[in-house]
Amino acid sequence: MSLPIVNKSTFVGFSISLSVLVPIIFMGCELEAGALGVPGAGTQTALEGELSKAESTIEALRTEIARTPETDEKSKQTTEDTVVPEDKESSEAKESSEAKESGEAKADYESVKESVQFDTPGWMALGKLAAKDVTGRAGFEGIFVNTPSSDGGTGQIVTGVAEVTYSTGAVLPYVKGEQPPNIIDPIYSPALVRKLEQGDPGELVDIVLNLKDDLILTPLPRFKDAERGSDEWKKIDAVRQVEIDKIKTARKIQFGEFRDLIRGKIKFEIVYIPWIANTPIITVSLDSVKMLAELDQVINISLNVENSPTQGPDGDAANDMLDVRQQLRTTPYDSWNLNWGYLAVIDTGVRLTHSMLDDQNGDWSGDCFNSGNNCWGDGGAPNGAAGTTFPAYSVADTAFNNSGHGTPIKAGISGSADIAAELRGITQVTTDSWKAVNATNGLPSGTVSRALQKAVDSGSNISTNSYGGWGARGNNPAFDNMYDLGMGVFVAANNSACESNWDPTLVGNPPAPRGWRDFDCTDNVARVPGISFDQNGVQMVEPAFGSMSGGAHKAITVGAHEIDTPCSALGVNSNVCSYSGRGPALDGRYKPDILGYTNWESGRANNDNATGSFGGTSAATPSIAAMAQIYNNFLEKGSNFASWLSPGHVYATVLGSGEHQTFWEGSYNYIGVEPNISTLNIEGVGRPRMFVNGTLYYGSAQINDTGDIATVNLKVPDGACGIQSAIWWPEGSVQFHSDIDIHLVNPDDVIFAAGQSGNSVWERASINTDAGLAEGNYKARILGFDVKQSQQVFYAIHVQKSLCWDG
């Protein structure tokens, strides 16, 4: 949950004590058609058969609930060191306490039971509420558009306005309990904790201060399909630059106030003041860090250099980009010519003369480490230049012994087929490259901020960020603010799930430039601050939960899935690579959000025709960012570049393309490693496949209070293979968390699929059936279950006629 910070005086590991754990029986997978209870259009016999299927499914759920214990073994244990006298008074107190716990467990159990019995009067009543038509109104804008044909044919684009109704005052059919009132957010990043423990108090360190921010950012005007440098592009850019200048001025004022606060108390030097976020980078002595941490304005503190490229091991070079395109199902979108816009790669530079990259038109690149604030050194667009002021300026990609890291990313996103057709990139969108590494392959937060600012300044729709480190969060405010300004942000989950034993003195090349040691995925090392113990207090075999970076609220975090399974890495064979960072985020949100594909062959930087394998979450992240750029352009085309379009719509569409369904966990206090929850903190929605052969409904709804329902009406043709849906909403890092669910409802107002987790800021619900759905008017209900503040919710619902996810 995203809650106010209440205690930041000491570093606290991620640990929550649970007294009662309610088993979950509503699994996070797609429901089969038998759960529908949808009456067909045929004979009475067919109708009875469908009803029989529904009754069988409900009975199966009841049976599973009945055989599920109401408490776990941990709740029955007592601590060995505690002696309880068995006198009458204590015995009575014990019986009373046990009765109370049993009653609480039973109440939670009944709540879970009610949550899956969708044929009950409480659930059915939701469809009988009085509703008003809000179609097309501000806050409820939405479109439907046909998705491309899987055979690659262009077809005719059919669009229309999504029909939406709104009702209030719904009585919730079951109780989830109270959300935790607050959380404890560690003031220091894990790397800084180790530095404070092991460093010299007088040592000078560069730190990132995440300060409270009262500046409200709004989306900048979109460039739409304007060509870079055209008159239309210049006109839009002029408006954007005015708004950016306002932000820069506000940041100067903010830092001036903070500087006055610490002047005379703490000696410091300014390293860099970003405008993208209120996160100044300063140099101080290590013993001054604790003094800064006591200031009310300081949210958290990180070391400036905690990130490095997230390239992982790759033992399989047989997979080309063609395999990635096939897995993501991007080819049907190629015929729609969705090639406008700009995608930004924040990474290690690029080999511009590479045969797969030398014919892009209008792409920009720059060195944001060895340059001024414009990332172009002594030159200008498109690629900057070295000169008297910045003699070390270079966009060259020399990482990993000159094989590069940013080069294969850019080639994988939009590389040409000049070397081989099977190596062609996922999309043909213009891709910019902003170099953000120092001489040792570290990515300082200040340099990353400068690169992110350049991406915003250049008008990119999407950015991909293949770097990270365990617990690294110095750039999270910048990621959130990039979303607020109108850019979709995709971040690697990192390759740190198996790392431990931070050593701040270690200097070396990847995979351990940050100072981490021990890369065995099969041991039982307690990996602070990761979750090393399960809900029963038993030490787990790693990889560790809670190890991911990229935990920003408004960014999509990407884990790594092998194309040709299994992924063999660090002693483990698995579909999801063992090193791929795991969630949850510190406040309980599911992370990563999605899986991308890793271990594929693309262009490398050794020479102009070099190719080679590329792995890790570094490879997975750009595969999803490229898909998101295609979706961005598709949504723009479907809505005729509507002014209300947001990266939130793109996020919902990307998440809806996944494979896993969310569910009510049973408690807001679950720590994220429970058997039925853990998958979502390893995979998120899982592997995606782009929507084809159907109709996509996308838009947003304003959910103002608990019990509010926005209903999107869906027209389902006879025999459709399924419906995939997702919602996502943008919460700030200091907001209270709102719990919002999505239900899919058949023509008889019976819910047949639901996404209803407690901790996430996205939900996914879907149905996939070989038998085909009955024709009719279906609904997607967006339900405010526990709403703390008015919340804009983005939705994407796809009615697919054929070739559903596994087709």
Coordinates of C-alpha atoms in Angstrom, one line a residue, residues 207-211 272-274 277-282:
I207 CA 24.1 10.9 -2.0
V208 CA 20.6 11.3 -3.5
L209 CA 18.1 13.1 -1.3
N210 CA 14.5 12.2 -2.0
L211 CA 12.8 15.3 -0.6
Y272 CA 23.6 18.0 -9.6
I273 CA 20.0 19.4 -9.2
P274 CA 17.6 17.5 -11.5
A277 CA 12.2 15.4 -9.4
N278 CA 13.0 17.0 -6.1
T279 CA 16.1 14.7 -5.7
P280 CA 19.2 16.8 -5.4
I281 CA 22.6 15.0 -5.5
I282 CA 25.1 16.4 -3.0

